[in-house]
Amino acid sequence: MTEVTAAPAATSSGAAVTRGGADAPRVTGRRQGAKRRQRLEILLFVTPALALMALFVLYPVFSAARMSLYNWKGFGPMVDFAGLDNYTRVLRDEVFTDAVIHNFIIVFASIAVQLPLGLALALLLNRRIRGRGLLRTIVFVPYVLAEVIAGVVWFQLLQPRTGLLEQAVSSVGLPVPDQGFLGTPDLALATVFVVLTWKYLGLAVLLFLAGLQGVPDELHEAAQLDGASWWQVQRRIAVPLLAPTIRTWVFLSMIGSLQLFDMVWILTGGGPANATTTMVTYLISMGTQRSNYGIAGAASVVLFLIGFVMALAYQFLVLRRDTKADA
Amino acid sequence: MARRATAYGRGGPFVYLVALLVVAVTLGPVLYGALGGFRTNAQLARDPAGLPDPWVFSNYTNVLSNPSFWQYTLNSTAIAVITTAVAVLAGVMAAYPLARYQFKLREPLFLVFVLGLLFPAAVAIIPLFILVTQDLGLGDTWWGVALPQAAFALPVTVVILRPFLAALPKELEEAAMLDGASRVGIFWRIAVPLSMPALVTVGVLAFVTSWNAYLLPLLLLRGETRTLPLGVADFSTQYSADTAGVLAFTTIAMIPALILFLAMQGRIVSGLQGAVKG
């Protein structure tokens, strides 16, 4: 993903390498001064961001971890230490383990469906067709909408019997589930996934298009002079050059799928019969609706660990080559 | 751009057919919502796929004359503006040394932000609720929602900005250094103006994310301080029988984010290029 500018090999002593600029003064005293000043500058630049992250991201996450070790109802001091009880309860709770499974279904379905679809659309929209700009805009529209807003509209479309989609499906002679698509346990999660794909495909297309614009024209022209067909150019040049973008998108998609909440909350509330619960809907209903903060905390930690392990594994297996400095 | 387009390919009938299908599927629900707002509930029940006949404007005028709607819009706007300003400023400041300085802690520091991508607001949501409402006393305020949102927007912002800043030509800095400019001066006068396209990209992303946020406002905001998504969700449960009214409300709530995006879309694509370079 990143293109780190080839850095001058840092000397083993870790001497501050002021890149370019006035040549490093030879007087050690001044060099020390420059080093100290550089540290100060770095500190000045990163402090606001780190302070925000510390207060609003790291501290609450650690609080969630602490909360998970107590039986706590959300008021008064946290004194009723529970050890790992909350964790055993969460992991034994079938509603939660099902929620984890639902999250993973969404993770893999997103990659299996949205990646080929997004890639195909991006390559198509990269062709010189009339109205290309307009098309690109339209494809991105769902992504810009709030999940809540898109969810409310889809909820209307999916209404049993009266909704437009049900009527459309039955008008072409296909069977319609009695309880509606969102009300039938076996279909609800798949229906939610369809809506999610409608909403998020535009992001994949936009990222891939941005990546494709980075493919130098000379390559296209050279390939053309060699008599390559459009299809060959895509397969041999465009897609390989898109690989880092694709890896980035897969990463974002995985993390996003693990954190799914809004759309499910609006479309099904996690139902019917817990068929569409996710880890986040579970911890929200445990925490805010049942004031079971210990359980919610334990579920939060499990969610975090799953995301963390997945991201580390992905970073280690896939993204490593992208973040290495170009030698 | 290439002078000849064969390598890119032009559109055959098949390509246009696919394009048409994509447009229909993408815009269908949006158009259904917008047109549904111009119909009565009776019309919707009789023929869900029909066009408005006759066109009724009362659903939309009801929304627009509803003071709560304007209050929600104001809250959404203010929170999104604060979130964006804080996230972009803090983000570009943090990304700058990560992109252009050589120091020992550089990669670990960058990793802090990358790991930040893994902290879903949901993991921290309940402690965050306690922190903002009880410890900071910022419950039911714009800042109480905007600051945590900015914090959660920082990782993406830094990850996108860093390669962009790293790709700026060294020579400019060197020339400025020779002219005696300080690092901070170079940052404000060279790095920030030159990375404007990327700043617009991350700014629009932060704005739209804030505008669309649901979970955090759901817990932190009540009554008069609620944002549009909360208003839409409440409205649709409260008046679930009034489908046309719900569709009108959601359609109007879509408009601001769409306009912002349409106005900025070219810059977003060019801004993202830095981040997705191989």
Coordinates of C-alpha atoms in Angstrom, one line a residue:
Chain A
M1 CA 0.0 0.0 0.0
T2 CA 2.7 2.4 0.9
E3 CA 5.5 3.6 -1.2
V4 CA 8.1 4.5 1.2
T5 CA 10.6 6.7 -0.4
A6 CA 13.9 4.9 -0.5
A7 CA 15.6 6.0 2.7
P8 CA 19.3 6.5 3.1
A9 CA 20.4 3.6 5.2
A10 CA 20.2 4.8 8.8
T11 CA 23.6 4.6 10.4
S12 CA 23.9 2.1 13.2
S13 CA 24.4 4.8 15.8
G14 CA 21.0 6.0 14.8
A15 CA 22.4 9.4 14.0
A16 CA 19.7 11.8 12.9
V17 CA 19.7 11.9 9.2
T18 CA 18.3 15.2 8.2
R19 CA 17.5 14.3 4.7
G20 CA 19.1 16.7 2.3
G21 CA 19.1 20.1 3.8
A22 CA 22.1 21.8 5.1
D23 CA 24.8 19.2 5.3
A24 CA 25.0 17.8 8.8
P25 CA 27.3 20.0 10.7
R26 CA 30.5 18.3 11.7
V27 CA 30.6 19.7 15.2
T28 CA 29.2 17.1 17.5
G29 CA 27.7 19.6 19.8
R30 CA 25.6 21.1 17.0
R31 CA 24.7 17.6 15.9
Q32 CA 23.4 16.8 19.3
G33 CA 21.4 20.0 19.3
A34 CA 19.9 19.2 15.9
K35 CA 19.0 15.7 17.1
R36 CA 17.2 17.1 20.1
R37 CA 15.4 19.7 18.0
Q38 CA 14.3 17.0 15.6
R39 CA 12.9 14.9 18.5
L40 CA 11.0 18.0 19.7
E41 CA 9.6 18.6 16.3
I42 CA 8.4 15.0 16.0
L43 CA 6.8 15.2 19.4
L44 CA 5.1 18.5 18.4
F45 CA 3.7 16.9 15.3
V46 CA 2.4 13.7 16.7
T47 CA 1.1 14.8 20.1
P48 CA -2.4 16.0 19.1
A49 CA -3.1 12.7 17.3
L50 CA -1.6 10.5 20.0
A51 CA -3.5 12.4 22.7
L52 CA -6.8 11.9 20.9
M53 CA -6.1 8.2 20.3
A54 CA -5.0 7.7 23.9
L55 CA -8.1 9.3 25.5
F56 CA -10.8 8.1 23.1
V57 CA -9.5 4.8 21.7
L58 CA -6.9 3.2 23.9
Y59 CA -8.3 4.2 27.3
P60 CA -11.9 3.0 26.6
V61 CA -10.6 -0.3 25.1
F62 CA -8.6 -0.9 28.3
S63 CA -11.7 0.0 30.3
A64 CA -13.7 -2.5 28.4
A65 CA -11.1 -5.1 29.2
R66 CA -11.3 -4.2 32.9
M67 CA -15.0 -4.2 32.8
S68 CA -15.0 -7.8 31.5
L69 CA -13.4 -9.0 34.8
Y70 CA -16.2 -7.7 37.0
N71 CA -19.9 -8.2 37.6
W72 CA -21.0 -4.7 37.1
K73 CA -24.3 -3.1 36.3
G74 CA -23.1 0.2 35.1
F75 CA -23.3 2.2 38.3
G76 CA -21.3 2.4 41.6
P77 CA -17.8 1.2 42.0
M78 CA -16.5 -1.9 40.2
V79 CA -15.9 -4.2 43.2
D80 CA -17.5 -7.5 42.4
F81 CA -14.5 -9.3 40.8
A82 CA -15.5 -12.1 38.6
G83 CA -12.2 -13.3 37.1
L84 CA -12.8 -15.0 33.8
D85 CA -16.4 -16.0 34.6
N86 CA -17.8 -13.5 32.0
Y87 CA -15.6 -15.0 29.4
T88 CA -16.7 -18.6 30.0
R89 CA -20.3 -17.4 30.0
V90 CA -19.9 -15.5 26.7
L91 CA -18.1 -18.4 25.0
R92 CA -20.7 -20.9 26.2
D93 CA -23.5 -18.6 25.1
E94 CA -24.8 -20.1 21.8
V95 CA -26.1 -16.7 20.8
F96 CA -22.6 -15.3 20.9
T97 CA -20.9 -18.2 19.2
D98 CA -23.5 -18.0 16.5
A99 CA -22.8 -14.3 16.2
V100 CA -19.1 -15.0 15.6
I101 CA -20.1 -17.5 12.9
H102 CA -22.3 -14.9 11.3
N103 CA -19.5 -12.4 11.3
F104 CA -17.2 -14.9 9.6
I105 CA -19.8 -15.7 7.0
I106 CA -20.0 -12.0 6.2
V107 CA -16.2 -11.7 6.1
F108 CA -15.7 -14.5 3.6
A109 CA -18.8 -13.9 1.5
S110 CA -17.7 -10.3 1.1
I111 CA -14.4 -11.3 -0.3
A112 CA -15.8 -14.1 -2.4
V113 CA -18.5 -12.0 -4.0
Q114 CA -17.5 -8.3 -3.8
L115 CA -13.9 -8.8 -5.0
P116 CA -14.6 -10.4 -8.3
L117 CA -17.6 -8.2 -8.9
G118 CA -15.8 -5.0 -7.9
L119 CA -12.8 -5.9 -10.0
A120 CA -15.0 -6.6 -13.1
L121 CA -16.8 -3.3 -12.7
A122 CA -13.7 -1.3 -12.2
L123 CA -12.1 -2.8 -15.3
L124 CA -15.3 -2.1 -17.2
L125 CA -15.6 1.4 -16.0
N126 CA -12.0 2.0 -16.9
R127 CA -12.8 1.5 -20.5
R128 CA -13.5 4.4 -22.8
I129 CA -17.2 4.3 -22.8
R130 CA -19.6 7.1 -23.1
G131 CA -20.9 8.4 -19.8
R132 CA -18.1 6.8 -17.9
G133 CA -17.8 9.7 -15.4
L134 CA -21.5 9.5 -14.6
L135 CA -21.3 5.7 -14.2
R136 CA -18.5 6.0 -11.7
T137 CA -20.5 8.5 -9.7
I138 CA -23.6 6.3 -9.7
V139 CA -21.7 3.2 -8.6
F140 CA -20.5 5.1 -5.6
V141 CA -23.9 6.5 -4.5
P142 CA -24.8 3.7 -2.1
Y143 CA -21.5 3.9 -0.3
V144 CA -22.1 7.6 0.5
L145 CA -25.5 6.9 2.1
A146 CA -25.7 6.2 5.9
E147 CA -26.2 2.5 6.6
V148 CA -29.2 3.6 8.7
I149 CA -30.8 5.5 5.8
A150 CA -30.1 2.7 3.2
G151 CA -31.3 0.2 5.8
V152 CA -34.6 2.0 6.3
V153 CA -35.3 2.1 2.5
W154 CA -34.4 -1.6 2.0
F155 CA -36.5 -2.4 5.0
Q156 CA -39.5 -0.9 3.1
L157 CA -38.5 -2.7 -0.1
L158 CA -38.3 -6.0 1.8
Q159 CA -41.6 -5.7 3.6
P160 CA -43.5 -9.1 3.5
R161 CA -46.3 -9.1 0.9
T162 CA -46.5 -5.3 0.4
G163 CA -42.8 -4.6 -0.4
L164 CA -41.7 -4.0 -3.9
L165 CA -39.1 -6.8 -3.9
E166 CA -41.5 -9.4 -2.8
Q167 CA -44.0 -8.4 -5.5
A168 CA -41.3 -8.4 -8.1
V169 CA -40.1 -11.9 -7.1
S170 CA -43.6 -13.3 -7.1
S171 CA -44.5 -11.6 -10.4
V172 CA -41.8 -13.6 -12.2
G173 CA -43.3 -16.7 -10.7
L174 CA -40.7 -17.4 -8.0
P175 CA -41.8 -18.5 -4.5
V176 CA -41.8 -15.9 -1.8
P177 CA -41.1 -16.9 1.8
D178 CA -44.2 -16.6 4.1
Q179 CA -42.4 -14.5 6.7
G180 CA -40.6 -12.3 4.1
F181 CA -36.9 -12.4 3.4
L182 CA -35.9 -10.7 6.6
G183 CA -38.4 -12.7 8.7
T184 CA -37.2 -16.2 7.6
P185 CA -34.3 -17.4 9.7
D186 CA -32.7 -19.3 6.9
L187 CA -32.8 -16.3 4.5
A188 CA -32.3 -13.3 6.8
L189 CA -28.5 -13.3 6.9
A190 CA -28.2 -13.8 3.1
T191 CA -30.6 -10.9 2.6
V192 CA -28.6 -8.7 4.9
F193 CA -25.5 -9.6 2.9
V194 CA -27.2 -8.7 -0.4
V195 CA -28.0 -5.2 1.0
L196 CA -24.4 -4.9 2.3
T197 CA -23.0 -5.8 -1.1
W198 CA -25.3 -3.2 -2.7
K199 CA -24.0 -0.6 -0.3
Y200 CA -20.3 -1.4 -0.3
L201 CA -19.5 -2.5 -3.8
G202 CA -18.9 1.1 -4.8
L203 CA -16.0 1.5 -2.3
A204 CA -14.2 -1.5 -3.9
V205 CA -14.8 -0.1 -7.4
L206 CA -13.6 3.4 -6.4
L207 CA -10.4 2.0 -4.8
F208 CA -9.7 -0.2 -7.8
L209 CA -10.3 2.6 -10.2
A210 CA -8.0 4.9 -8.3
G211 CA -5.4 2.1 -8.5
L212 CA -6.0 1.6 -12.2
Q213 CA -5.3 5.3 -12.8
G214 CA -1.9 4.7 -11.4
V215 CA -1.2 2.3 -14.2
P216 CA 1.1 4.3 -16.6
D217 CA -0.3 4.9 -20.0
E218 CA 3.0 3.9 -21.5
L219 CA 2.3 0.3 -20.4
H220 CA -1.0 0.3 -22.2
E221 CA 0.6 1.8 -25.3
A222 CA 3.5 -0.6 -25.2
A223 CA 1.3 -3.6 -24.8
Q224 CA -0.8 -2.3 -27.6
L225 CA 2.1 -1.9 -30.0
D226 CA 3.0 -5.5 -29.2
G227 CA -0.5 -6.4 -30.4
A228 CA -2.0 -7.3 -27.1
S229 CA -5.8 -7.5 -26.8
W230 CA -7.7 -5.5 -24.2
W231 CA -8.3 -8.7 -22.2
Q232 CA -4.6 -9.5 -22.2
V233 CA -3.7 -6.0 -21.1
Q234 CA -6.1 -6.3 -18.2
R235 CA -4.9 -9.7 -17.1
R236 CA -1.2 -9.2 -17.6
I237 CA -0.8 -5.5 -16.6
A238 CA -3.8 -3.9 -14.9
V239 CA -4.7 -6.7 -12.4
P240 CA -1.1 -7.5 -11.3
L241 CA -0.5 -3.8 -10.8
L242 CA -3.7 -3.6 -8.8
A243 CA -2.5 -6.3 -6.4
P244 CA -1.5 -3.9 -3.6
T245 CA -4.8 -2.1 -3.9
I246 CA -6.7 -5.4 -3.8
R247 CA -4.8 -6.4 -0.7
T248 CA -5.6 -3.1 1.0
W249 CA -9.3 -3.5 0.1
V250 CA -9.5 -7.1 1.5
F251 CA -8.0 -5.9 4.7
L252 CA -10.5 -3.0 5.1
S253 CA -13.3 -5.3 4.1
M254 CA -12.4 -7.9 6.7
I255 CA -12.2 -5.4 9.5
G256 CA -15.4 -3.8 8.4
S257 CA -17.3 -7.2 8.3
L258 CA -16.2 -8.0 11.9
Q259 CA -17.6 -4.7 13.1
L260 CA -21.0 -5.0 11.4
F261 CA -23.8 -3.3 13.4
D262 CA -25.8 -0.5 11.9
M263 CA -27.3 -2.3 8.9
V264 CA -28.3 -5.4 11.0
W265 CA -29.7 -3.3 13.8
I266 CA -32.0 -1.5 11.3
L267 CA -33.0 -4.4 9.1
T268 CA -33.5 -7.2 11.6
G269 CA -32.3 -6.1 15.1
G270 CA -30.4 -9.4 15.1
G271 CA -33.5 -11.5 14.6
P272 CA -35.4 -13.5 13.6
A273 CA -34.5 -16.0 16.3
N274 CA -31.0 -14.6 16.5
A275 CA -30.4 -15.6 12.9
T276 CA -28.5 -12.3 12.1
T277 CA -26.8 -11.4 15.4
T278 CA -23.2 -10.1 15.1
M279 CA -20.7 -9.7 17.8
V280 CA -21.5 -6.0 18.1
T281 CA -25.3 -6.4 18.2
Y282 CA -24.7 -8.9 20.9
L283 CA -22.5 -6.7 23.1
I284 CA -24.8 -3.7 22.5
S285 CA -27.9 -5.5 23.6
M286 CA -26.0 -7.1 26.5
G287 CA -24.6 -3.7 27.6
T288 CA -27.1 -1.1 26.9
Q289 CA -30.3 -3.0 27.1
R290 CA -29.6 -5.5 29.9
S291 CA -27.0 -3.5 31.7
N292 CA -24.8 -6.6 31.8
Y293 CA -21.6 -4.7 31.4
G294 CA -19.3 -7.5 32.4
I295 CA -20.6 -9.7 29.6
A296 CA -20.5 -6.8 27.2
G297 CA -16.9 -6.2 28.1
A298 CA -16.0 -9.8 27.6
A299 CA -17.7 -9.9 24.2
S300 CA -15.8 -6.6 23.3
V301 CA -12.5 -8.2 24.2
V302 CA -13.2 -11.3 22.2
L303 CA -14.2 -9.2 19.2
F304 CA -11.0 -7.2 19.5
L305 CA -8.9 -10.3 19.8
I306 CA -10.4 -11.9 16.8
G307 CA -9.8 -8.7 14.7
F308 CA -6.4 -8.3 16.1
V309 CA -5.3 -11.9 15.3
M310 CA -6.8 -11.7 11.8
A311 CA -5.1 -8.4 11.1
L312 CA -1.8 -9.6 12.3
A313 CA -2.0 -12.8 10.3
Y314 CA -3.0 -10.8 7.3
Q315 CA -0.2 -8.3 7.8
F316 CA 2.3 -11.0 8.2
L317 CA 1.2 -13.2 5.4
V318 CA 0.0 -10.8 2.8
L319 CA 0.7 -7.1 3.4
R320 CA 4.4 -7.4 4.4
R321 CA 5.6 -7.0 0.9
D322 CA 3.6 -3.8 0.5
T323 CA 5.0 -1.9 3.5
K324 CA 8.6 -2.8 2.9
A325 CA 10.6 0.1 1.6
D326 CA 11.4 -0.2 -2.0
A327 CA 15.0 -1.2 -1.9
Chain B
M1 CA -4.0 9.6 -21.4
A2 CA -3.2 7.3 -24.2
R3 CA -3.7 8.7 -27.6
R4 CA -5.3 5.6 -28.9
A5 CA -7.9 3.8 -26.9
T6 CA -7.8 0.3 -28.1
A7 CA -5.8 -1.0 -25.1
Y8 CA -8.4 0.5 -22.9
G9 CA -11.2 -0.9 -25.1
R10 CA -14.3 1.0 -25.9
G11 CA -17.8 0.0 -25.2
G12 CA -19.5 -2.7 -27.2
P13 CA -23.2 -3.4 -26.7
F14 CA -22.4 -5.9 -24.0
V15 CA -20.5 -3.4 -22.0
Y16 CA -23.3 -0.9 -22.2
L17 CA -25.8 -3.5 -21.2
V18 CA -23.8 -4.4 -18.1
A19 CA -23.5 -0.7 -17.3
L20 CA -27.2 -0.2 -17.6
L21 CA -27.9 -3.1 -15.3
V22 CA -25.4 -1.7 -12.7
V23 CA -27.2 1.7 -12.9
A24 CA -30.6 0.1 -12.4
V25 CA -29.6 -2.0 -9.4
T26 CA -27.6 0.8 -7.8
L27 CA -30.1 3.5 -8.2
G28 CA -33.3 1.4 -7.9
P29 CA -33.7 1.6 -4.2
V30 CA -32.7 5.3 -4.1
L31 CA -35.2 6.2 -6.8
Y32 CA -37.9 4.0 -5.1
G33 CA -37.4 6.1 -2.0
A34 CA -37.4 9.4 -3.7
L35 CA -40.4 8.7 -5.9
G36 CA -42.2 6.9 -3.0
G37 CA -42.0 10.2 -1.1
F38 CA -44.2 11.8 -3.8
R39 CA -46.9 9.2 -3.4
T40 CA -49.6 8.4 -0.9
N41 CA -49.6 5.4 1.3
A42 CA -52.7 4.2 -0.6
Q43 CA -50.8 4.4 -3.9
L44 CA -47.8 2.6 -2.5
A45 CA -50.0 -0.2 -1.2
R46 CA -51.9 -0.6 -4.4
D47 CA -48.9 -0.7 -6.7
P48 CA -45.5 -0.6 -5.1
A49 CA -43.6 -0.3 -8.4
G50 CA -45.8 2.5 -9.8
L51 CA -45.0 6.1 -10.5
P52 CA -46.6 8.9 -8.4
D53 CA -50.1 9.4 -9.8
P54 CA -51.0 12.1 -8.9
W55 CA -47.8 13.6 -7.5
V56 CA -48.2 14.6 -3.9
F57 CA -45.8 17.0 -2.2
S58 CA -47.2 16.9 1.3
N59 CA -44.8 14.2 2.5
Y60 CA -41.8 16.3 1.6
T61 CA -43.3 19.6 2.8
N62 CA -44.2 17.9 6.1
V63 CA -40.6 16.9 6.6
L64 CA -39.3 20.3 5.6
S65 CA -41.7 22.2 7.9
N66 CA -40.8 19.9 10.8
P67 CA -38.5 21.9 13.2
S68 CA -37.0 18.7 14.6
F69 CA -35.7 17.8 11.1
W70 CA -33.8 21.1 10.9
Q71 CA -32.5 20.6 14.4
Y72 CA -31.2 17.2 13.5
T73 CA -29.6 18.6 10.3
L74 CA -27.9 21.3 12.2
N75 CA -26.5 18.8 14.8
S76 CA -25.3 16.4 12.0
T77 CA -23.6 19.3 10.2
A78 CA -21.9 20.7 13.3
I79 CA -20.7 17.4 14.5
A80 CA -19.3 16.4 11.1
V81 CA -17.5 19.8 10.6
I82 CA -15.8 19.5 14.0
T83 CA -14.9 15.8 13.5
T84 CA -13.4 16.6 10.0
A85 CA -11.4 19.6 11.2
V86 CA -9.9 17.8 14.1
A87 CA -9.2 14.6 12.3
V88 CA -7.6 16.2 9.3
L89 CA -5.4 18.6 11.3
A90 CA -4.2 16.1 13.8
G91 CA -3.9 13.5 11.1
V92 CA -1.7 15.5 8.7
M93 CA 0.5 16.6 11.6
A94 CA 1.1 13.0 12.7
A95 CA 1.6 11.7 9.1
Y96 CA 4.2 14.3 8.3
P97 CA 7.1 13.0 10.5
L98 CA 6.0 9.4 9.8
A99 CA 6.5 10.2 6.1
R100 CA 9.6 12.5 6.0
Y101 CA 11.7 12.0 9.1
Q102 CA 14.1 9.2 9.8
F103 CA 13.9 8.1 13.4
K104 CA 14.1 4.9 15.4
L105 CA 10.4 4.8 16.6
R106 CA 9.0 5.6 13.2
E107 CA 7.6 2.2 12.2
P108 CA 6.3 1.3 15.7
L109 CA 4.6 4.7 15.9
F110 CA 3.0 4.1 12.5
L111 CA 1.9 0.7 13.7
V112 CA 0.0 2.3 16.5
F113 CA -2.2 4.0 13.9
V114 CA -2.5 0.9 11.8
L115 CA -3.5 -1.0 14.9
G116 CA -6.0 1.8 15.5
L117 CA -7.8 0.5 12.4
L118 CA -8.6 -2.6 14.5
F119 CA -10.2 -0.7 17.4
P120 CA -13.8 -0.7 16.3
A121 CA -15.7 2.0 18.2
A122 CA -18.0 -0.8 19.3
V123 CA -15.3 -2.5 21.4
A124 CA -14.9 0.7 23.4
I125 CA -18.5 1.9 23.1
I126 CA -19.7 1.4 26.6
P127 CA -16.6 2.8 28.4
L128 CA -16.7 5.6 25.8
F129 CA -20.2 6.4 26.8
I130 CA -19.2 6.5 30.5
L131 CA -16.1 8.6 29.7
V132 CA -17.9 11.2 27.6
T133 CA -21.1 11.5 29.7
Q134 CA -19.7 11.1 33.3
D135 CA -16.0 11.9 33.3
L136 CA -16.0 14.7 30.7
G137 CA -19.5 15.9 31.1
L138 CA -19.9 16.1 27.3
G139 CA -23.1 14.0 27.0
D140 CA -25.7 15.5 24.6
T141 CA -23.1 17.9 23.1
W142 CA -21.6 18.2 19.7
W143 CA -18.0 17.9 21.0
G144 CA -18.8 14.8 22.9
V145 CA -19.5 13.0 19.7
A146 CA -17.1 14.7 17.4
L147 CA -13.9 14.2 19.5
P148 CA -14.2 10.4 19.8
Q149 CA -15.2 10.2 16.1
A150 CA -12.1 12.2 15.1
A151 CA -10.0 9.9 17.2
F152 CA -11.5 6.9 15.4
A153 CA -11.0 8.6 12.0
L154 CA -7.3 9.2 12.7
P155 CA -6.0 5.8 11.7
V156 CA -7.5 5.9 8.2
T157 CA -6.4 9.5 7.8
V158 CA -2.8 8.8 8.7
V159 CA -2.6 5.6 6.7
I160 CA -3.9 7.4 3.6
L161 CA -1.8 10.6 4.1
R162 CA 1.5 9.0 4.9
P163 CA 2.4 7.6 1.4
F164 CA 1.1 10.8 -0.2
L165 CA 3.4 12.9 1.9
A166 CA 6.3 10.5 1.4
A167 CA 5.9 10.9 -2.4
L168 CA 6.4 14.6 -2.4
P169 CA 9.6 15.5 -4.1
K170 CA 12.6 16.0 -1.8
E171 CA 14.0 18.8 -3.8
L172 CA 11.3 21.3 -2.6
E173 CA 12.3 20.7 1.0
E174 CA 15.9 20.9 0.2
A175 CA 15.5 24.2 -1.6
A176 CA 13.4 25.6 1.3
M177 CA 16.0 24.4 3.8
L178 CA 18.7 26.2 1.9
D179 CA 16.5 29.3 2.1
G180 CA 16.6 28.8 5.9
A181 CA 13.0 27.6 6.4
S182 CA 12.4 25.5 9.5
R183 CA 10.8 22.1 9.4
V184 CA 7.6 23.5 10.8
G185 CA 7.6 26.2 8.1
I186 CA 8.2 23.6 5.4
F187 CA 5.2 21.6 6.8
W188 CA 2.8 24.6 6.6
R189 CA 4.1 26.2 3.5
I190 CA 5.0 23.2 1.3
A191 CA 3.7 19.8 2.7
V192 CA 0.2 20.9 3.5
P193 CA -0.5 22.9 0.3
L194 CA 0.9 20.2 -1.9
S195 CA -1.0 17.4 -0.2
M196 CA -4.3 19.3 -0.6
P197 CA -5.8 16.6 -2.8
A198 CA -5.1 13.9 -0.2
L199 CA -6.4 16.2 2.6
V200 CA -9.6 16.7 0.7
T201 CA -9.9 12.9 0.4
V202 CA -9.5 12.2 4.0
G203 CA -11.6 15.2 4.9
V204 CA -14.5 14.0 2.8
L205 CA -14.1 10.5 4.2
A206 CA -14.2 11.8 7.8
F207 CA -17.1 14.1 7.1
V208 CA -19.2 11.4 5.4
T209 CA -18.4 8.8 8.1
S210 CA -19.4 11.3 10.8
W211 CA -22.5 12.3 8.9
N212 CA -23.6 8.7 8.6
A213 CA -22.6 7.5 12.1
Y214 CA -25.2 5.8 14.1
L215 CA -23.9 3.7 17.1
L216 CA -22.0 6.4 19.0
P217 CA -24.6 9.1 18.6
L218 CA -27.3 6.5 19.5
L219 CA -25.7 6.2 22.9
L220 CA -24.5 9.7 23.5
L221 CA -27.3 11.9 22.2
R222 CA -30.8 12.4 23.3
G223 CA -33.7 14.7 22.5
E224 CA -32.7 17.9 20.8
T225 CA -29.1 17.0 20.2
R226 CA -29.8 14.0 18.0
T227 CA -28.4 13.7 14.5
L228 CA -30.2 12.8 11.2
P229 CA -29.6 9.0 11.2
L230 CA -31.1 8.8 14.7
G231 CA -34.0 10.9 13.5
V232 CA -34.6 8.7 10.5
A233 CA -34.5 5.5 12.6
D234 CA -36.9 7.0 15.2
F235 CA -39.2 8.3 12.6
S236 CA -39.4 5.0 10.8
T237 CA -40.2 3.1 13.9
Q238 CA -42.6 5.8 15.2
Y239 CA -44.6 6.1 12.0
S240 CA -44.0 2.7 10.6
A241 CA -47.4 2.7 9.0
D242 CA -46.6 5.9 7.1
T243 CA -44.4 4.4 4.4
A244 CA -44.5 7.5 2.2
G245 CA -43.6 9.8 5.0
V246 CA -40.7 7.5 6.0
L247 CA -39.4 7.4 2.4
A248 CA -39.7 11.2 2.1
F249 CA -37.7 11.7 5.3
T250 CA -35.0 9.2 4.3
T251 CA -34.7 10.8 0.8
I252 CA -34.2 14.3 2.2
A253 CA -31.7 12.9 4.7
M254 CA -29.6 11.4 1.9
I255 CA -29.2 14.6 0.0
P256 CA -26.5 16.5 1.8
A257 CA -23.9 13.6 1.8
L258 CA -24.7 13.0 -1.8
I259 CA -24.1 16.6 -2.8
L260 CA -20.9 16.8 -0.9
F261 CA -19.6 13.7 -2.5
L262 CA -20.6 14.6 -6.0
A263 CA -18.9 18.0 -5.7
M264 CA -15.7 16.3 -4.4
Q265 CA -15.6 13.1 -6.3
G266 CA -12.9 13.8 -8.8
R267 CA -10.6 15.0 -6.0
I268 CA -11.4 11.9 -3.9
V269 CA -10.3 9.6 -6.7
S270 CA -7.1 11.5 -7.3
G271 CA -6.4 11.8 -3.6
L272 CA -6.7 8.0 -3.1
Q273 CA -4.2 7.3 -5.8
G274 CA -1.3 8.1 -3.5
A275 CA -2.6 5.6 -1.0
V276 CA -3.1 2.7 -3.4
K277 CA 0.1 3.0 -5.4
G278 CA 2.0 -0.3 -5.6

